[in-house]
């Protein structure tokens, strides 16, 4: 089956007066289906993301949160933890595990950057009545190397090459 999804994230960000604490709350409604019949309640997935950030210093930020989505296979909760660390003028680590984490090196500051990007996904898609109202679950772990060039203030040329590990279709 051919499947696809569409979602839009709607959120709110709150920043404390001393700018040490930041809270992010997002609602993520999604439709994920094979779209072979009229949409039903099972095609809709409702998600939410809550992340709390604490700015320890100008070079270190800690993150913790929770991701939830009502997947086709049931409730899906993912605890989140992150560390944004500017290790030096050229090395930076940032992201949220277990979903997305990046290690970046500045070859030439404000111009050339390279590094590794880790991403992990779990997605599900509702199938039509012709497919017994079943679903497809797709789990994937991706590791990519990237190179980016800032040719102007708001224009970036980005290239990446990667490998998918642990891909499974359930």
Coordinates of N, CA, C and O in Angstrom, one line a residue:
X1 N 0.8 -1.2 0.0 CA 0.0 0.0 0.0 C 0.9 1.2 0.0 O 1.9 1.3 0.6
X2 N 0.4 2.2 -0.6 CA 1.0 3.6 -0.6 C 0.3 4.3 0.6 O -0.9 4.4 0.6
X3 N 1.1 4.9 1.4 CA 0.6 5.6 2.6 C 1.3 7.0 2.7 O 2.3 7.2 2.1
X4 N 0.6 7.9 3.3 CA 1.1 9.3 3.5 C 0.5 9.9 4.7 O -0.5 9.4 5.2
X5 N 1.0 11.0 5.1 CA 0.5 11.7 6.3 C 0.7 13.2 6.1 O 1.5 13.7 5.4
X6 N -0.1 13.9 6.9 CA 0.0 15.4 6.9 C -0.3 15.8 8.3 O -1.2 15.3 9.0
X7 N 0.6 16.7 8.8 CA 0.4 17.2 10.2 C 0.8 18.7 10.2 O 1.5 19.2 9.4
X8 N 0.3 19.3 11.3 CA 0.6 20.7 11.5 C 0.8 20.9 13.0 O 0.0 20.5 13.8
X9 N 2.0 21.4 13.4 CA 2.2 21.6 14.8 C 1.8 23.0 15.2 O 2.2 24.0 14.6
X10 N 1.1 23.1 16.3 CA 0.6 24.4 16.9 C 1.2 24.4 18.3 O 0.9 23.5 19.1
X11 N 1.9 25.5 18.6 CA 2.5 25.5 20.0 C 2.5 26.9 20.6 O 2.2 27.9 20.0
X12 N 3.0 26.8 21.9 CA 3.2 28.0 22.7 C 4.6 27.8 23.4 O 4.9 26.8 23.9
X13 N 5.3 28.9 23.4 CA 6.6 28.9 24.1 C 6.6 30.0 25.2 O 6.2 31.1 24.9
X14 N 7.0 29.6 26.4 CA 7.0 30.5 27.5 C 8.5 30.7 28.0 O 9.2 29.7 28.1
X15 N 8.9 31.9 28.2 CA 10.3 32.2 28.6 C 10.2 32.9 30.0 O 9.5 33.9 30.1
X16 N 11.0 32.4 30.9 CA 11.0 33.1 32.3 C 11.7 34.4 32.2 O 12.4 34.7 31.3
X17 N 11.4 35.3 33.2 CA 12.0 36.6 33.2 C 13.5 36.6 33.2 O 14.1 37.4 32.5
X18 N 14.1 35.7 33.9 CA 15.6 35.6 33.9 C 16.1 34.9 32.7 O 17.3 34.7 32.6
X19 N 15.3 34.4 31.9 CA 15.6 33.7 30.6 C 16.4 32.4 30.8 O 17.1 31.9 29.9
X20 N 16.3 31.8 32.0 CA 16.9 30.6 32.3 C 16.0 29.4 32.0 O 16.5 28.3 31.6
X21 N 14.7 29.6 32.1 CA 13.7 28.5 31.9 C 12.9 28.8 30.6 O 12.5 29.9 30.5
X22 N 12.7 27.8 29.8 CA 11.9 27.9 28.7 C 11.0 26.7 28.6 O 11.5 25.6 28.7
X23 N 9.7 26.9 28.4 CA 8.8 25.8 28.3 C 8.1 25.8 26.9 O 7.8 26.9 26.4
X24 N 8.0 24.7 26.3 CA 7.4 24.6 24.9 C 6.3 23.5 25.0 O 6.5 22.4 25.5
X25 N 5.1 23.9 24.6 CA 4.0 23.0 24.6 C 3.4 23.0 23.1 O 3.1 24.1 22.6
X26 N 3.3 21.9 22.5 CA 2.8 21.8 21.2 C 1.7 20.7 21.0 O 1.8 19.7 21.6
X27 N 0.7 21.1 20.3 CA -0.3 20.1 19.9 C 0.0 19.7 18.4 O 0.3 20.6 17.6
X28 N -0.1 18.4 18.1 CA 0.3 18.0 16.8 C -0.8 17.1 16.2 O -0.7 15.9 16.3
X29 N -1.8 17.7 15.6 CA -2.8 16.9 14.9 C -2.3 16.3 13.6 O -1.5 17.0 12.9
X30 N -2.7 15.1 13.3 CA -2.1 14.4 12.1 C -3.2 13.5 11.5 O -4.0 12.9 12.2
X31 N -3.1 13.4 10.2 CA -3.9 12.4 9.4 C -2.9 11.5 8.7 O -2.0 12.0 8.0
X32 N -2.9 10.2 9.0 CA -2.0 9.2 8.4 C -2.8 8.0 7.9 O -3.3 7.3 8.7
X33 N -2.7 7.8 6.6 CA -3.6 6.8 6.1 C -3.1 6.4 4.7 O -2.2 7.0 4.1
X34 N -3.8 5.4 4.1 CA -3.6 5.0 2.7 C -4.5 5.8 1.8 O -4.4 5.8 0.6
X35 N -5.5 6.5 2.4 CA -6.4 7.4 1.7 C -7.2 6.7 0.5 O -7.5 7.3 -0.5
X36 N -7.4 5.4 0.7 CA -8.1 4.6 -0.3 C -9.7 4.6 -0.1 O -10.4 4.2 -1.0
X37 N -10.1 5.1 1.0 CA -11.5 5.3 1.2 C -11.8 6.6 2.0 O -10.8 7.3 2.3
X38 N -13.0 6.9 2.3 CA -13.3 8.1 3.0 C -12.6 8.1 4.4 O -12.5 7.0 5.0
X39 N -12.2 9.2 4.9 CA -11.5 9.3 6.1 C -12.4 9.0 7.3 O -13.6 9.4 7.3
X40 N -11.9 8.2 8.2 CA -12.7 7.9 9.4 C -11.9 8.3 10.6 O -10.8 8.8 10.5
X41 N -12.4 8.1 11.8 CA -11.8 8.4 13.1 C -10.4 7.8 13.2 O -9.5 8.4 13.8
X42 N -10.2 6.6 12.7 CA -8.9 5.9 12.9 C -7.8 6.6 12.0 O -6.6 6.3 12.3
X43 N -8.2 7.4 11.1 CA -7.1 8.1 10.2 C -6.5 9.2 11.0 O -5.5 9.7 10.6
X44 N -7.2 9.7 12.0 CA -6.7 10.9 12.7 C -5.8 10.5 13.9 O -6.2 9.6 14.7
X45 N -4.7 11.1 14.1 CA -3.8 10.9 15.2 C -3.6 12.2 15.9 O -3.4 13.3 15.3
X46 N -3.7 12.2 17.2 CA -3.5 13.4 18.0 C -2.2 13.3 18.9 O -2.1 12.3 19.6
X47 N -1.4 14.3 18.7 CA -0.1 14.2 19.4 C 0.1 15.5 20.3 O -0.5 16.5 20.1
X48 N 1.1 15.4 21.1 CA 1.5 16.5 22.0 C 2.9 16.4 22.4 O 3.5 15.3 22.5
X49 N 3.6 17.5 22.5 CA 5.0 17.6 22.9 C 5.1 18.6 24.0 O 4.6 19.7 23.9
X50 N 5.8 18.2 25.1 CA 6.1 19.2 26.2 C 7.6 19.1 26.5 O 8.1 18.0 26.7
X51 N 8.3 20.2 26.3 CA 9.7 20.2 26.6 C 10.0 21.4 27.6 O 9.6 22.5 27.4
X52 N 10.8 21.1 28.6 CA 11.3 22.1 29.6 C 12.8 22.2 29.4 O 13.5 21.3 29.4
X53 N 13.2 23.5 29.1 CA 14.6 23.8 28.9 C 15.1 24.6 30.1 O 14.5 25.5 30.6
X54 N 16.4 24.3 30.5 CA 17.0 25.1 31.5 C 18.4 25.5 31.0 O 19.2 24.7 30.6
X55 N 18.6 26.8 31.0 CA 19.9 27.4 30.5 C 20.8 27.4 31.7 O 20.7 28.3 32.5
X56 N 21.8 26.5 31.7 CA 22.7 26.4 32.8 C 23.8 27.5 32.7 O 24.2 28.1 33.7
X57 N 24.2 27.7 31.5 CA 25.2 28.7 31.2 C 25.1 29.1 29.7 O 24.3 28.6 29.0
X58 N 26.0 30.0 29.3 CA 25.9 30.4 27.9 C 26.3 29.3 26.9 O 26.1 29.3 25.7
X59 N 27.0 28.2 27.5 CA 27.4 27.1 26.6 C 26.7 25.8 26.9 O 26.9 24.8 26.2
X60 N 25.8 25.8 27.9 CA 25.1 24.5 28.3 C 23.7 24.7 28.6 O 23.3 25.6 29.4
X61 N 22.8 23.9 27.9 CA 21.4 24.0 28.2 C 20.9 22.5 28.3 O 21.3 21.6 27.6
X62 N 20.1 22.3 29.3 CA 19.5 21.0 29.6 C 18.1 20.9 29.2 O 17.3 21.9 29.4
X63 N 17.6 19.8 28.7 CA 16.2 19.6 28.3 C 15.6 18.3 28.8 O 16.3 17.3 28.9
X64 N 14.3 18.4 29.1 CA 13.6 17.2 29.5 C 12.1 17.4 29.0 O 11.6 18.5 29.0
X65 N 11.5 16.3 28.6 CA 10.1 16.4 28.2 C 9.5 15.1 27.9 O 10.0 14.0 28.2
X66 N 8.3 15.2 27.2 CA 7.5 14.0 26.9 C 6.9 14.2 25.5 O 6.3 15.3 25.3
X67 N 6.9 13.2 24.7 CA 6.2 13.2 23.4 C 5.1 12.2 23.5 O 5.3 11.1 24.0
X68 N 3.9 12.5 23.1 CA 2.8 11.6 23.0 C 2.1 11.6 21.7 O 2.0 12.7 21.1
X69 N 1.7 10.5 21.2 CA 0.9 10.4 20.0 C 0.0 9.3 20.0 O 0.3 8.2 20.5
X70 N -1.3 9.5 19.6 CA -2.2 8.4 19.5 C -2.0 7.7 18.1 O -2.6 8.2 17.1
X71 N -1.1 6.8 18.1 CA -0.8 6.1 16.9 C -1.9 5.1 16.5 O -2.7 4.8 17.3
X72 N -1.8 4.6 15.3 CA -2.8 3.5 14.8 C -2.7 2.3 15.7 O -3.7 1.6 15.9
X73 N -1.5 2.0 16.3 CA -1.4 0.8 17.2 C -1.7 1.1 18.6 O -1.6 0.2 19.5
X74 N -2.0 2.4 19.0 CA -2.3 2.7 20.4 C -1.5 3.9 20.9 O -0.9 4.6 20.1
X75 N -1.6 4.1 22.2 CA -0.9 5.3 22.8 C 0.6 5.1 22.7 O 1.1 4.0 23.0
X76 N 1.3 6.1 22.3 CA 2.8 6.0 22.1 C 3.4 7.2 22.9 O 3.2 8.4 22.6
X77 N 4.1 6.9 24.0 CA 4.8 7.8 24.8 C 6.3 7.7 24.7 O 6.8 6.6 24.7
X78 N 7.0 8.8 24.5 CA 8.4 8.8 24.5 C 9.0 9.9 25.4 O 8.8 11.1 25.2
X79 N 9.7 9.4 26.5 CA 10.3 10.4 27.4 C 11.5 11.0 26.6 O 12.2 10.3 25.9
X80 N 11.8 12.3 26.8 CA 12.8 13.0 26.1 C 13.8 13.6 27.0 O 13.4 14.1 28.1
X81 N 15.1 13.6 26.6 CA 16.1 14.3 27.4 C 17.1 14.8 26.4 O 17.4 14.2 25.3
X82 N 17.7 16.0 26.7 CA 18.6 16.6 25.8 C 19.6 17.5 26.5 O 19.5 17.9 27.6
X83 N 20.7 17.7 25.7 CA 21.8 18.5 26.2 C 22.3 19.3 25.0 O 22.8 18.7 24.0
X84 N 22.2 20.6 25.1 CA 22.8 21.4 24.1 C 24.1 22.0 24.7 O 24.1 22.6 25.7
X85 N 25.3 21.7 24.0 CA 26.5 22.0 24.6 C 27.4 22.6 23.5 O 27.7 22.0 22.5
X86 N 27.9 23.8 23.8 CA 28.9 24.4 22.9 C 30.2 24.1 23.5 O 30.7 24.8 24.4
X87 N 30.8 23.0 23.0 CA 32.1 22.5 23.6 C 33.3 23.4 23.4 O 34.2 23.5 24.2
X88 N 33.3 24.1 22.2 CA 34.3 25.0 21.9 C 33.8 26.0 20.9 O 32.6 26.0 20.5
X89 N 34.6 26.9 20.3 CA 34.2 27.8 19.3 C 33.8 27.1 18.0 O 33.0 27.6 17.2
X90 N 34.3 25.9 17.9 CA 34.0 25.1 16.6 C 33.0 23.9 16.8 O 32.3 23.5 15.9
X91 N 33.0 23.3 18.0 CA 32.3 22.1 18.3 C 31.0 22.4 19.0 O 31.0 23.1 20.0
X92 N 29.9 21.8 18.5 CA 28.6 22.0 19.2 C 27.8 20.7 19.1 O 27.8 20.1 18.1
X93 N 27.1 20.4 20.2 CA 26.2 19.2 20.3 C 24.9 19.7 20.7 O 24.8 20.5 21.7
X94 N 23.8 19.2 20.0 CA 22.5 19.7 20.4 C 21.4 18.7 19.9 O 21.6 18.0 18.9
X95 N 20.3 18.7 20.6 CA 19.1 17.9 20.2 C 18.4 17.3 21.4 O 18.7 17.7 22.5
X96 N 17.6 16.3 21.1 CA 16.8 15.7 22.1 C 16.8 14.2 21.8 O 16.5 13.8 20.6
X97 N 17.2 13.4 22.7 CA 17.2 11.9 22.6 C 16.0 11.3 23.2 O 15.4 11.9 24.1
X98 N 15.4 10.3 22.6 CA 16.0 9.4 21.6 C 15.6 9.8 20.1 O 15.7 8.9 19.2
X99 N 15.1 11.0 19.8 CA 14.6 11.3 18.5 C 15.5 12.0 17.6 O 15.5 11.7 16.4
X100 N 16.3 12.9 18.0 CA 17.1 13.7 17.1 C 18.3 14.4 17.8 O 18.1 15.1 18.8
X101 N 19.5 14.1 17.4 CA 20.7 14.7 18.0 C 21.7 15.0 16.9 O 21.9 14.2 16.0
X102 N 22.4 16.1 17.0 CA 23.4 16.6 16.0 C 24.7 16.9 16.7 O 24.7 17.6 17.7
X103 N 25.8 16.5 16.1 CA 27.1 17.0 16.4 C 27.6 17.8 15.2 O 27.6 17.3 14.1
X104 N 28.0 19.0 15.5 CA 28.4 20.0 14.5 C 29.8 20.6 14.7 O 30.1 20.9 15.8
X105 N 30.5 20.7 13.6 CA 31.8 21.3 13.6 C 31.8 22.5 12.6 O 31.4 22.3 11.4
X106 N 32.3 23.6 13.1 CA 32.4 24.8 12.2 C 33.7 24.8 11.5 O 34.8 25.0 12.1
X107 N 33.7 24.5 10.2 CA 35.0 24.5 9.4 C 35.4 26.0 9.3 O 36.6 26.3 9.5
X108 N 34.5 26.8 8.9 CA 34.7 28.3 8.8 C 33.5 28.9 9.4 O 32.4 28.9 8.8
X109 N 33.6 29.5 10.5 CA 32.4 30.1 11.2 C 31.6 31.0 10.4 O 32.1 31.8 9.6
X110 N 30.3 30.8 10.5 CA 29.3 31.6 9.7 C 29.3 31.3 8.2 O 28.6 32.0 7.5
X111 N 30.1 30.3 7.8 CA 30.1 29.9 6.4 C 30.0 28.4 6.1 O 29.0 28.0 5.5
X112 N 30.9 27.6 6.7 CA 30.9 26.2 6.4 C 30.7 25.4 7.7 O 31.5 25.6 8.7
X113 N 29.8 24.4 7.7 CA 29.6 23.5 8.9 C 29.5 22.1 8.4 O 29.0 21.8 7.3
X114 N 29.9 21.1 9.2 CA 29.8 19.7 8.9 C 29.5 19.0 10.2 O 29.6 19.5 11.3
X115 N 29.1 17.7 10.1 CA 28.9 16.9 11.3 C 28.0 15.7 11.0 O 27.9 15.3 9.9
X116 N 27.5 15.2 12.1 CA 26.7 14.0 12.1 C 25.3 14.3 12.7 O 25.2 15.1 13.7
X117 N 24.3 13.7 12.1 CA 22.9 13.9 12.6 C 22.3 12.5 12.8 O 22.3 11.7 11.9
X118 N 21.7 12.3 14.0 CA 21.1 11.0 14.4 C 19.6 11.3 14.5 O 19.2 12.3 15.1
X119 N 18.7 10.5 13.8 CA 17.3 10.6 13.9 C 16.7 9.2 14.1 O 17.1 8.3 13.5
X120 N 15.6 9.2 14.9 CA 14.9 8.0 15.1 C 13.4 8.3 15.0 O 12.9 9.3 15.6
X121 N 12.7 7.5 14.2 CA 11.3 7.7 13.9 C 10.4 6.5 14.2 O 10.9 5.4 14.0
X122 N 9.2 6.7 14.7 CA 8.2 5.7 14.7 C 6.9 6.4 14.2 O 6.5 7.4 14.6
X123 N 6.4 5.8 13.1 CA 5.2 6.3 12.5 C 4.2 5.1 12.2 O 4.7 4.0 12.0
X124 N 2.9 5.5 12.2 CA 2.0 4.5 11.8 C 0.9 5.1 10.8 O 0.7 6.3 10.9
X125 N 0.3 4.2 10.0 CA -0.6 4.7 9.0 C -1.8 3.7 9.0 O -1.6 2.5 9.0
X126 N -3.0 4.3 9.1 CA -4.2 3.5 9.0 C -4.5 3.0 7.6 O -4.3 3.8 6.7
X127 N -4.9 1.7 7.5 CA -5.2 1.2 6.2 C -6.8 1.2 6.0 O -7.5 1.2 7.0
X128 N -7.2 1.1 4.8 CA -8.6 1.2 4.5 C -9.4 -0.1 4.8 O -8.7 -1.1 5.0
X129 N -10.7 -0.1 4.7 CA -11.5 -1.3 5.0 C -11.1 -2.5 4.0 O -11.2 -3.6 4.4
X130 N -10.7 -2.1 2.8 CA -10.2 -3.2 1.8 C -9.0 -3.9 2.4 O -8.7 -5.0 2.0
X131 N -8.3 -3.3 3.3 CA -7.1 -3.9 3.9 C -7.5 -4.3 5.4 O -6.6 -4.3 6.2
X132 N -8.7 -4.6 5.6 CA -9.2 -5.1 6.9 C -9.0 -4.0 8.0 O -8.9 -4.4 9.2
X133 N -9.0 -2.8 7.7 CA -8.8 -1.7 8.7 C -7.5 -1.9 9.5 O -7.4 -1.5 10.7
X134 N -6.5 -2.6 8.9 CA -5.3 -2.8 9.6 C -4.4 -1.5 9.6 O -4.9 -0.5 9.2
X135 N -3.2 -1.6 10.0 CA -2.3 -0.5 10.0 C -0.9 -0.9 9.7 O -0.6 -2.1 9.8
X136 N -0.1 0.0 9.3 CA 1.4 -0.2 9.1 C 2.1 0.6 10.1 O 1.8 1.8 10.3
X137 N 3.1 0.0 10.8 CA 4.0 0.7 11.7 C 5.4 0.7 11.1 O 5.8 -0.3 10.6
X138 N 6.0 1.9 11.1 CA 7.3 2.0 10.5 C 8.3 2.6 11.5 O 8.0 3.7 12.0
X139 N 9.3 1.8 11.8 CA 10.4 2.3 12.8 C 11.6 2.4 12.0 O 12.0 1.5 11.2
X140 N 12.3 3.5 12.2 CA 13.6 3.8 11.5 C 14.6 4.6 12.3 O 14.2 5.5 13.0
X141 N 15.8 4.2 12.2 CA 16.9 4.9 12.8 C 17.9 5.3 11.7 O 18.3 4.5 10.9
X142 N 18.2 6.6 11.6 CA 19.0 7.1 10.5 C 20.2 7.8 11.1 O 20.1 8.6 12.1
X143 N 21.4 7.6 10.5 CA 22.6 8.3 10.8 C 23.1 9.0 9.5 O 23.3 8.3 8.5
X144 N 23.3 10.3 9.6 CA 23.7 11.1 8.4 C 24.9 12.0 8.6 O 25.0 12.5 9.7
X145 N 25.7 12.1 7.6 CA 26.7 13.1 7.6 C 26.2 14.3 6.8 O 25.5 14.1 5.8
X146 N 26.6 15.5 7.2 CA 26.1 16.6 6.5 C 27.2 17.7 6.3 O 28.2 17.7 7.0
X147 N 26.9 18.5 5.3 CA 27.8 19.7 5.0 C 26.8 20.8 4.6 O 25.9 20.6 3.8
X148 N 27.0 22.0 5.2 CA 26.2 23.1 4.9 C 27.0 24.4 4.7 O 28.1 24.5 5.3
X149 N 26.6 25.2 3.7 CA 27.3 26.4 3.3 C 26.3 27.5 3.4 O 25.3 27.5 2.7
X150 N 26.6 28.6 4.1 CA 25.8 29.8 4.2 C 26.3 30.7 3.1 O 27.3 31.4 3.4
X151 N 25.7 30.8 2.0 CA 26.1 31.6 0.9 C 25.6 33.1 1.1 O 26.1 34.0 0.4
X152 N 24.6 33.3 1.9 CA 24.1 34.6 2.2 C 23.4 34.5 3.6 O 23.3 33.4 4.2
X153 N 23.0 35.6 4.2 CA 22.4 35.6 5.5 C 21.3 34.6 5.7 O 21.3 33.9 6.7
X154 N 20.4 34.5 4.7 CA 19.3 33.6 4.9 C 19.2 32.5 3.8 O 18.2 31.9 3.6
X155 N 20.3 32.2 3.2 CA 20.4 31.2 2.2 C 21.5 30.2 2.5 O 22.6 30.5 2.7
X156 N 21.0 28.9 2.6 CA 21.9 27.8 3.0 C 21.8 26.7 2.0 O 20.7 26.3 1.5
X157 N 23.0 26.2 1.5 CA 23.1 25.1 0.7 C 23.4 23.9 1.6 O 24.4 24.0 2.3
X158 N 22.6 22.8 1.6 CA 22.8 21.8 2.5 C 22.9 20.4 1.8 O 22.0 20.2 0.9
X159 N 23.8 19.6 2.1 CA 23.9 18.3 1.5 C 24.1 17.3 2.6 O 24.8 17.6 3.6
X160 N 23.5 16.1 2.4 CA 23.7 15.1 3.5 C 23.7 13.7 2.8 O 23.2 13.5 1.7
X161 N 24.4 12.8 3.4 CA 24.4 11.4 3.0 C 24.3 10.6 4.3 O 24.8 10.9 5.3
X162 N 23.5 9.5 4.2 CA 23.3 8.7 5.4 C 23.0 7.3 5.1 O 22.9 6.8 4.0
X163 N 22.8 6.6 6.3 CA 22.4 5.2 6.3 C 21.3 5.0 7.2 O 21.3 5.5 8.3
X164 N 20.3 4.2 6.8 CA 19.2 3.8 7.7 C 19.5 2.5 8.3 O 19.9 1.5 7.7
X165 N 19.4 2.4 9.6 CA 19.7 1.2 10.4 C 18.4 0.8 11.1 O 17.6 1.6 11.5
X166 N 18.2 -0.4 11.3 CA 17.1 -0.9 12.1 C 15.7 -0.6 11.5 O 14.7 -0.5 12.2
X167 N 15.7 -0.4 10.2 CA 14.4 -0.1 9.6 C 13.5 -1.3 9.7 O 13.9 -2.4 9.4
X168 N 12.3 -1.1 10.1 CA 11.4 -2.2 10.2 C 10.0 -1.8 9.8 O 9.6 -0.7 10.2
X169 N 9.3 -2.6 9.1 CA 8.0 -2.4 8.7 C 7.1 -3.4 9.4 O 7.3 -4.6 9.2
X170 N 6.3 -3.0 10.3 CA 5.5 -3.9 11.1 C 4.0 -3.9 10.7 O 3.5 -2.8 10.4

